[in-house]
PDB file of C-alpha atoms in Angstrom:
ATOM      1  CA  ALA F   1     271.412 -23.308 137.919  1.00 77.00           C
ATOM      2  CA  GLN F   2     268.216 -21.611 136.901  1.00 87.00           C
ATOM      3  CA  LYS F   3     265.168 -23.786 136.481  1.00 93.00           C
ATOM      4  CA  VAL F   4     261.477 -23.384 135.729  1.00 96.00           C
ATOM      5  CA  THR F   5     258.911 -25.990 136.677  1.00 97.00           C
ATOM      6  CA  GLN F   6     255.401 -26.122 135.311  1.00 97.00           C
ATOM      7  CA  ALA F   7     254.017 -29.132 137.085  1.00 95.00           C
ATOM      8  CA  GLN F   8     250.694 -29.157 135.259  1.00 97.00           C
ATOM      9  CA  THR F   9     251.230 -30.846 131.934  1.00 96.00           C
ATOM     10  CA  GLU F  10     247.645 -30.557 130.754  1.00 97.00           C
ATOM     11  CA  ILE F  11     244.532 -28.875 132.096  1.00 97.00           C
ATOM     12  CA  SER F  12     241.030 -29.175 130.735  1.00 98.00           C
ATOM     13  CA  VAL F  13     238.220 -26.830 131.778  1.00 97.00           C
ATOM     14  CA  VAL F  14     234.782 -25.873 130.603  1.00 97.00           C
ATOM     15  CA  GLU F  15     234.207 -22.425 129.201  1.00 97.00           C
ATOM     16  CA  LYS F  16     233.661 -19.687 131.811  1.00 97.00           C
ATOM     17  CA  GLU F  17     235.589 -21.561 134.473  1.00 97.00           C
ATOM     18  CA  ASP F  18     238.561 -19.855 136.114  1.00 98.00           C
ATOM     19  CA  VAL F  19     241.886 -21.622 135.739  1.00 98.00           C
ATOM     20  CA  THR F  20     245.310 -21.094 137.290  1.00 98.00           C
ATOM     21  CA  LEU F  21     248.538 -22.196 135.659  1.00 98.00           C
ATOM     22  CA  ASP F  22     251.389 -22.734 138.076  1.00 98.00           C
ATOM     23  CA  CYS F  23     254.999 -21.723 137.586  1.00 98.00           C
ATOM     24  CA  VAL F  24     257.739 -22.343 140.130  1.00 98.00           C
ATOM     25  CA  TYR F  25     261.258 -21.145 139.499  1.00 97.00           C
ATOM     26  CA  GLU F  26     264.725 -21.624 140.959  1.00 95.00           C
ATOM     27  CA  THR F  27     267.498 -19.084 140.853  1.00 93.00           C
ATOM     28  CA  ARG F  28     270.374 -17.892 143.013  1.00 90.00           C
ATOM     29  CA  ASP F  29     270.231 -14.396 141.587  1.00 90.00           C
ATOM     30  CA  THR F  30     268.511 -11.594 143.428  1.00 90.00           C
ATOM     31  CA  THR F  31     267.748  -9.870 140.142  1.00 91.00           C
ATOM     32  CA  TYR F  32     265.880 -11.830 137.522  1.00 93.00           C
ATOM     33  CA  TYR F  33     263.049 -11.604 135.026  1.00 92.00           C
ATOM     34  CA  LEU F  34     260.025 -13.824 134.607  1.00 95.00           C
ATOM     35  CA  PHE F  35     257.887 -14.194 131.513  1.00 95.00           C
ATOM     36  CA  TRP F  36     254.765 -15.913 130.268  1.00 97.00           C
ATOM     37  CA  TYR F  37     254.226 -16.854 126.640  1.00 96.00           C
ATOM     38  CA  LYS F  38     251.244 -18.349 124.860  1.00 97.00           C
ATOM     39  CA  GLN F  39     251.439 -20.781 121.969  1.00 96.00           C
ATOM     40  CA  PRO F  40     248.053 -21.237 120.291  1.00 96.00           C
ATOM     41  CA  PRO F  41     247.387 -24.216 118.010  1.00 94.00           C
ATOM     42  CA  SER F  42     248.659 -22.169 115.056  1.00 93.00           C
ATOM     43  CA  GLY F  43     252.145 -22.506 116.563  1.00 93.00           C
ATOM     44  CA  GLU F  44     253.442 -18.982 117.000  1.00 93.00           C
ATOM     45  CA  LEU F  45     254.756 -17.802 120.354  1.00 94.00           C
ATOM     46  CA  VAL F  46     252.998 -14.799 121.830  1.00 93.00           C
ATOM     47  CA  PHE F  47     254.435 -12.714 124.652  1.00 92.00           C
ATOM     48  CA  LEU F  48     252.025 -12.135 127.545  1.00 95.00           C
ATOM     49  CA  ILE F  49     253.894 -10.535 130.420  1.00 93.00           C
ATOM     50  CA  ARG F  50     257.284  -9.737 131.918  1.00 92.00           C
ATOM     51  CA  ARG F  51     258.084  -9.217 135.588  1.00 92.00           C
ATOM     52  CA  ASN F  52     261.357  -8.270 137.238  1.00 91.00           C
ATOM     53  CA  SER F  53     262.244  -9.588 140.658  1.00 92.00           C
ATOM     54  CA  PHE F  54     261.832  -6.232 142.358  1.00 91.00           C
ATOM     55  CA  ASP F  55     258.254  -5.798 141.298  1.00 88.00           C
ATOM     56  CA  GLU F  56     255.975  -8.078 143.266  1.00 85.00           C
ATOM     57  CA  GLN F  57     252.802  -6.265 142.391  1.00 85.00           C
ATOM     58  CA  ASN F  58     250.181  -8.506 140.939  1.00 87.00           C
ATOM     59  CA  GLU F  59     249.089  -7.601 137.472  1.00 87.00           C
ATOM     60  CA  ILE F  60     245.716  -7.781 135.811  1.00 89.00           C
ATOM     61  CA  SER F  61     245.059  -7.441 132.122  1.00 90.00           C
ATOM     62  CA  GLY F  62     241.457  -8.068 131.218  1.00 94.00           C
ATOM     63  CA  ARG F  63     240.685 -11.685 132.072  1.00 95.00           C
ATOM     64  CA  TYR F  64     244.340 -12.445 132.726  1.00 96.00           C
ATOM     65  CA  SER F  65     246.086 -11.949 136.043  1.00 95.00           C
ATOM     66  CA  TRP F  66     249.465 -12.874 137.413  1.00 95.00           C
ATOM     67  CA  ASN F  67     250.467 -13.546 141.010  1.00 95.00           C
ATOM     68  CA  PHE F  68     254.193 -13.164 141.696  1.00 95.00           C
ATOM     69  CA  GLN F  69     255.350 -14.388 145.107  1.00 94.00           C
ATOM     70  CA  LYS F  70     259.065 -14.359 145.822  1.00 93.00           C
ATOM     71  CA  SER F  71     258.547 -16.131 149.134  1.00 93.00           C
ATOM     72  CA  THR F  72     257.389 -19.256 147.321  1.00 95.00           C
ATOM     73  CA  SER F  73     259.338 -18.624 144.074  1.00 96.00           C
ATOM     74  CA  SER F  74     256.134 -18.733 142.109  1.00 97.00           C
ATOM     75  CA  PHE F  75     254.688 -16.733 139.249  1.00 97.00           C
ATOM     76  CA  ASN F  76     251.212 -18.102 138.651  1.00 97.00           C
ATOM     77  CA  PHE F  77     248.873 -17.151 135.848  1.00 97.00           C
ATOM     78  CA  THR F  78     245.090 -17.068 136.207  1.00 97.00           C
ATOM     79  CA  ILE F  79     242.544 -16.839 133.439  1.00 97.00           C
ATOM     80  CA  THR F  80     239.141 -15.715 134.637  1.00 97.00           C
ATOM     81  CA  ALA F  81     236.013 -16.826 132.788  1.00 97.00           C
ATOM     82  CA  SER F  82     238.012 -18.893 130.317  1.00 97.00           C
ATOM     83  CA  GLN F  83     237.078 -18.958 126.653  1.00 97.00           C
ATOM     84  CA  VAL F  84     237.703 -21.466 123.892  1.00 97.00           C
ATOM     85  CA  VAL F  85     240.217 -19.042 122.352  1.00 96.00           C
ATOM     86  CA  ASP F  86     242.342 -19.424 125.486  1.00 97.00           C
ATOM     87  CA  SER F  87     243.139 -22.994 124.448  1.00 98.00           C
ATOM     88  CA  ALA F  88     246.894 -23.050 123.968  1.00 97.00           C
ATOM     89  CA  VAL F  89     250.159 -24.140 125.485  1.00 97.00           C
ATOM     90  CA  TYR F  90     251.428 -21.650 128.040  1.00 98.00           C
ATOM     91  CA  PHE F  91     255.099 -21.297 128.887  1.00 97.00           C
ATOM     92  CA  CYS F  92     256.747 -19.677 131.865  1.00 97.00           C
ATOM     93  CA  ALA F  93     260.374 -18.514 131.462  1.00 95.00           C
ATOM     94  CA  LEU F  94     263.205 -17.135 133.612  1.00 94.00           C
ATOM     95  CA  LYS F  95     266.160 -14.888 132.781  1.00 91.00           C
ATOM     96  CA  GLU F  96     268.804 -14.246 135.412  1.00 88.00           C
ATOM     97  CA  GLU F  97     270.553 -10.895 135.590  1.00 83.00           C
ATOM     98  CA  GLY F  98     273.979 -12.137 136.530  1.00 70.00           C
ATOM     99  CA  GLY F  99     275.957 -15.135 135.403  1.00 62.00           C
ATOM    100  CA  SER F 100     274.420 -16.986 132.487  1.00 67.00           C
ATOM    101  CA  GLU F 101     272.648 -14.958 129.835  1.00 74.00           C
ATOM    102  CA  LYS F 102     270.311 -17.851 129.154  1.00 82.00           C
ATOM    103  CA  LEU F 103     266.552 -17.536 129.024  1.00 84.00           C
ATOM    104  CA  VAL F 104     265.144 -20.833 130.254  1.00 90.00           C
ATOM    105  CA  PHE F 105     261.616 -22.055 129.666  1.00 93.00           C
ATOM    106  CA  GLY F 106     259.427 -24.470 131.551  1.00 95.00           C
ATOM    107  CA  LYS F 107     257.952 -27.441 129.734  1.00 95.00           C
ATOM    108  CA  GLY F 108     254.636 -25.736 129.288  1.00 96.00           C
ATOM    109  CA  THR F 109     251.043 -26.375 130.305  1.00 97.00           C
ATOM    110  CA  LYS F 110     248.534 -27.306 127.655  1.00 97.00           C
ATOM    111  CA  LEU F 111     245.190 -25.698 128.418  1.00 98.00           C
ATOM    112  CA  THR F 112     242.055 -26.930 126.695  1.00 98.00           C
ATOM    113  CA  VAL F 113     238.896 -24.941 127.154  1.00 97.00           C
ATOM    114  CA  ASN F 114     235.827 -26.881 126.108  1.00 97.00           C
ATOM    115  CA  PRO F 115     232.608 -25.185 125.034  1.00 95.00           C
TER     116      PRO F 115
ATOM    117  CA  ASN W   1     259.680  -4.070 110.134  1.00 70.00           C
ATOM    118  CA  ALA W   2     259.631  -7.753 109.267  1.00 78.00           C
ATOM    119  CA  GLY W   3     260.525  -8.728 112.843  1.00 93.00           C
ATOM    120  CA  VAL W   4     262.196 -12.142 113.054  1.00 96.00           C
ATOM    121  CA  THR W   5     262.226 -14.209 109.896  1.00 96.00           C
ATOM    122  CA  GLN W   6     263.173 -17.844 109.557  1.00 97.00           C
ATOM    123  CA  THR W   7     263.754 -19.932 106.469  1.00 96.00           C
ATOM    124  CA  PRO W   8     262.820 -22.519 105.469  1.00 97.00           C
ATOM    125  CA  LYS W   9     259.438 -23.201 107.082  1.00 96.00           C
ATOM    126  CA  PHE W  10     259.655 -26.917 106.429  1.00 97.00           C
ATOM    127  CA  GLN W  11     262.589 -29.182 105.666  1.00 96.00           C
ATOM    128  CA  VAL W  12     263.131 -32.897 105.274  1.00 97.00           C
ATOM    129  CA  LEU W  13     266.670 -34.212 105.540  1.00 97.00           C
ATOM    130  CA  LYS W  14     268.234 -37.608 105.341  1.00 97.00           C
ATOM    131  CA  THR W  15     270.456 -38.831 108.125  1.00 98.00           C
ATOM    132  CA  GLY W  16     273.961 -37.473 107.678  1.00 97.00           C
ATOM    133  CA  GLN W  17     273.022 -34.489 105.552  1.00 97.00           C
ATOM    134  CA  SER W  18     273.942 -31.001 106.652  1.00 96.00           C
ATOM    135  CA  MET W  19     271.965 -27.828 106.380  1.00 96.00           C
ATOM    136  CA  THR W  20     271.639 -24.311 107.711  1.00 97.00           C
ATOM    137  CA  LEU W  21     268.517 -22.806 109.221  1.00 98.00           C
ATOM    138  CA  GLN W  22     268.443 -19.098 108.571  1.00 98.00           C
ATOM    139  CA  CYS W  23     267.324 -16.470 111.058  1.00 98.00           C
ATOM    140  CA  ALA W  24     267.305 -12.721 110.599  1.00 97.00           C
ATOM    141  CA  GLN W  25     265.913  -9.782 112.547  1.00 97.00           C
ATOM    142  CA  ASP W  26     265.619  -6.141 111.622  1.00 95.00           C
ATOM    143  CA  MET W  27     265.094  -4.660 115.090  1.00 94.00           C
ATOM    144  CA  ASN W  28     268.786  -4.162 115.911  1.00 93.00           C
ATOM    145  CA  HIS W  29     268.523  -6.593 118.806  1.00 93.00           C
ATOM    146  CA  GLU W  30     271.813  -7.682 120.261  1.00 92.00           C
ATOM    147  CA  TYR W  31     270.413 -10.859 121.855  1.00 92.00           C
ATOM    148  CA  MET W  32     269.464 -13.772 119.612  1.00 94.00           C
ATOM    149  CA  SER W  33     268.815 -17.396 120.394  1.00 94.00           C
ATOM    150  CA  TRP W  34     267.763 -20.722 118.958  1.00 96.00           C
ATOM    151  CA  TYR W  35     265.318 -23.097 120.629  1.00 96.00           C
ATOM    152  CA  ARG W  36     264.009 -26.473 119.714  1.00 97.00           C
ATOM    153  CA  GLN W  37     260.546 -27.600 120.687  1.00 96.00           C
ATOM    154  CA  ASP W  38     259.716 -31.251 121.158  1.00 94.00           C
ATOM    155  CA  PRO W  39     256.474 -32.722 122.543  1.00 87.00           C
ATOM    156  CA  GLY W  40     256.482 -32.660 126.321  1.00 83.00           C
ATOM    157  CA  MET W  41     259.885 -30.981 126.492  1.00 85.00           C
ATOM    158  CA  GLY W  42     258.964 -27.342 126.146  1.00 89.00           C
ATOM    159  CA  LEU W  43     261.434 -24.971 124.542  1.00 93.00           C
ATOM    160  CA  ARG W  44     265.040 -25.925 125.009  1.00 93.00           C
ATOM    161  CA  LEU W  45     267.830 -23.489 124.342  1.00 93.00           C
ATOM    162  CA  ILE W  46     270.370 -24.640 121.760  1.00 96.00           C
ATOM    163  CA  HIS W  47     272.699 -21.661 121.338  1.00 95.00           C
ATOM    164  CA  TYR W  48     272.472 -17.974 122.000  1.00 93.00           C
ATOM    165  CA  SER W  49     274.385 -14.810 121.188  1.00 93.00           C
ATOM    166  CA  VAL W  50     274.701 -11.530 123.079  1.00 90.00           C
ATOM    167  CA  GLY W  51     276.119  -9.664 120.103  1.00 91.00           C
ATOM    168  CA  ALA W  52     278.000  -9.960 116.838  1.00 94.00           C
ATOM    169  CA  GLY W  53     280.975 -12.241 117.236  1.00 95.00           C
ATOM    170  CA  ILE W  54     279.788 -13.655 120.571  1.00 94.00           C
ATOM    171  CA  THR W  55     277.983 -16.972 120.912  1.00 95.00           C
ATOM    172  CA  ASP W  56     277.515 -19.483 123.688  1.00 93.00           C
ATOM    173  CA  GLN W  57     275.954 -22.866 124.282  1.00 93.00           C
ATOM    174  CA  GLY W  58     272.532 -23.456 125.709  1.00 91.00           C
ATOM    175  CA  GLU W  59     271.071 -26.630 127.177  1.00 90.00           C
ATOM    176  CA  VAL W  60     271.225 -28.846 124.090  1.00 95.00           C
ATOM    177  CA  PRO W  61     274.068 -27.648 121.828  1.00 96.00           C
ATOM    178  CA  ASN W  62     275.392 -30.988 120.574  1.00 96.00           C
ATOM    179  CA  GLY W  63     275.113 -31.452 116.824  1.00 96.00           C
ATOM    180  CA  TYR W  64     274.582 -27.747 116.148  1.00 97.00           C
ATOM    181  CA  ASN W  65     276.869 -24.855 115.297  1.00 97.00           C
ATOM    182  CA  VAL W  66     276.179 -21.155 115.209  1.00 97.00           C
ATOM    183  CA  SER W  67     277.988 -17.989 114.254  1.00 96.00           C
ATOM    184  CA  ARG W  68     277.064 -14.331 114.498  1.00 97.00           C
ATOM    185  CA  SER W  69     278.943 -12.241 111.989  1.00 97.00           C
ATOM    186  CA  THR W  70     276.342  -9.461 111.927  1.00 96.00           C
ATOM    187  CA  THR W  71     273.766  -8.119 114.368  1.00 96.00           C
ATOM    188  CA  GLU W  72     270.959  -9.134 112.014  1.00 97.00           C
ATOM    189  CA  ASP W  73     271.736 -12.770 111.228  1.00 97.00           C
ATOM    190  CA  PHE W  74     272.095 -15.835 113.405  1.00 98.00           C
ATOM    191  CA  PRO W  75     272.191 -19.040 111.342  1.00 98.00           C
ATOM    192  CA  LEU W  76     271.985 -22.487 112.905  1.00 98.00           C
ATOM    193  CA  ARG W  77     273.971 -25.265 111.238  1.00 98.00           C
ATOM    194  CA  LEU W  78     273.252 -28.953 111.524  1.00 96.00           C
ATOM    195  CA  LEU W  79     276.524 -30.648 110.740  1.00 92.00           C
ATOM    196  CA  SER W  80     275.330 -34.221 110.230  1.00 96.00           C
ATOM    197  CA  ALA W  81     271.602 -34.556 110.740  1.00 96.00           C
ATOM    198  CA  ALA W  82     270.251 -37.304 112.968  1.00 97.00           C
ATOM    199  CA  PRO W  83     266.653 -38.448 113.533  1.00 97.00           C
ATOM    200  CA  SER W  84     266.925 -37.100 117.099  1.00 96.00           C
ATOM    201  CA  GLN W  85     267.107 -33.624 115.584  1.00 97.00           C
ATOM    202  CA  THR W  86     263.602 -33.905 114.201  1.00 97.00           C
ATOM    203  CA  SER W  87     261.909 -30.978 115.874  1.00 97.00           C
ATOM    204  CA  VAL W  88     260.454 -27.518 115.469  1.00 97.00           C
ATOM    205  CA  TYR W  89     263.117 -24.838 115.660  1.00 98.00           C
ATOM    206  CA  PHE W  90     262.446 -21.295 116.794  1.00 97.00           C
ATOM    207  CA  CYS W  91     264.741 -18.344 116.516  1.00 97.00           C
ATOM    208  CA  ALA W  92     264.203 -15.367 118.812  1.00 95.00           C
ATOM    209  CA  SER W  93     265.657 -11.950 119.402  1.00 94.00           C
ATOM    210  CA  SER W  94     265.475  -9.428 122.192  1.00 91.00           C
ATOM    211  CA  HIS W  95     267.087  -6.217 123.256  1.00 85.00           C
ATOM    212  CA  SER W  96     268.827  -5.600 126.551  1.00 76.00           C
ATOM    213  CA  LEU W  97     270.441  -9.040 126.632  1.00 71.00           C
ATOM    214  CA  GLY W  98     267.161 -10.888 126.872  1.00 70.00           C
ATOM    215  CA  ARG W  99     265.779  -8.941 129.817  1.00 76.00           C
ATOM    216  CA  TYR W 100     262.762  -7.989 127.782  1.00 80.00           C
ATOM    217  CA  GLU W 101     260.249  -9.652 125.509  1.00 87.00           C
ATOM    218  CA  GLN W 102     261.607 -12.234 123.115  1.00 89.00           C
ATOM    219  CA  TYR W 103     260.403 -11.807 119.553  1.00 92.00           C
ATOM    220  CA  PHE W 104     260.042 -15.234 117.986  1.00 95.00           C
ATOM    221  CA  GLY W 105     260.203 -16.266 114.381  1.00 96.00           C
ATOM    222  CA  PRO W 106     257.476 -18.465 112.903  1.00 95.00           C
ATOM    223  CA  GLY W 107     259.512 -21.647 113.323  1.00 96.00           C
ATOM    224  CA  THR W 108     261.054 -24.264 111.073  1.00 97.00           C
ATOM    225  CA  ARG W 109     259.680 -27.797 111.132  1.00 97.00           C
ATOM    226  CA  LEU W 110     262.552 -30.182 110.464  1.00 97.00           C
ATOM    227  CA  THR W 111     262.197 -33.892 109.837  1.00 97.00           C
ATOM    228  CA  VAL W 112     265.241 -36.135 109.635  1.00 97.00           C
ATOM    229  CA  THR W 113     264.626 -39.564 108.144  1.00 96.00           C
TER     230      THR W 113
END
């Protein structure tokens, strides 16, 4: 069965530090989709990125970057030069192509960026 | 486009009461789902639907019913509320059977006393 593990429950950094949020997934499918979402203190869920299993290119968007490695079943998220506005809970999620149509989320990592 | 709307935003129920959480989307998405969010548990899938007339169970379906009579609406019914159902509920929709971005509603905070 598909599974997403975010081992870091909470992370606290000081502004301008770099921080990496880990995501490890399990699936038997060869085709699947990985996602990251952000949930700021206001509570809404904000989509950050989507990756399919055939695209292992790393992606950079401003201060955000994602490292997808199929060999280690990981899809890690790095924030460079963190800011207080990055404080949020971050969720990693997995959708398999075949079998179940479920989208499964990890338990989330709460990031606190202190000034 | 309103996106995904959920009503109510807040609700307090007594144990044993029933109620329906409403969810609607105007993006013609075939995939819709309900999640509950509890501290330390992340988002757990309750039920999902891949189209009108088709629903299936997620990870935590007990105590909840769903139906999907139209593409737009996906209500979640609590049959007999229990304190364990105190949670924040999110509805989401997506096209292409969930292969793409999920659009989430603003959430419903439910308290069962």
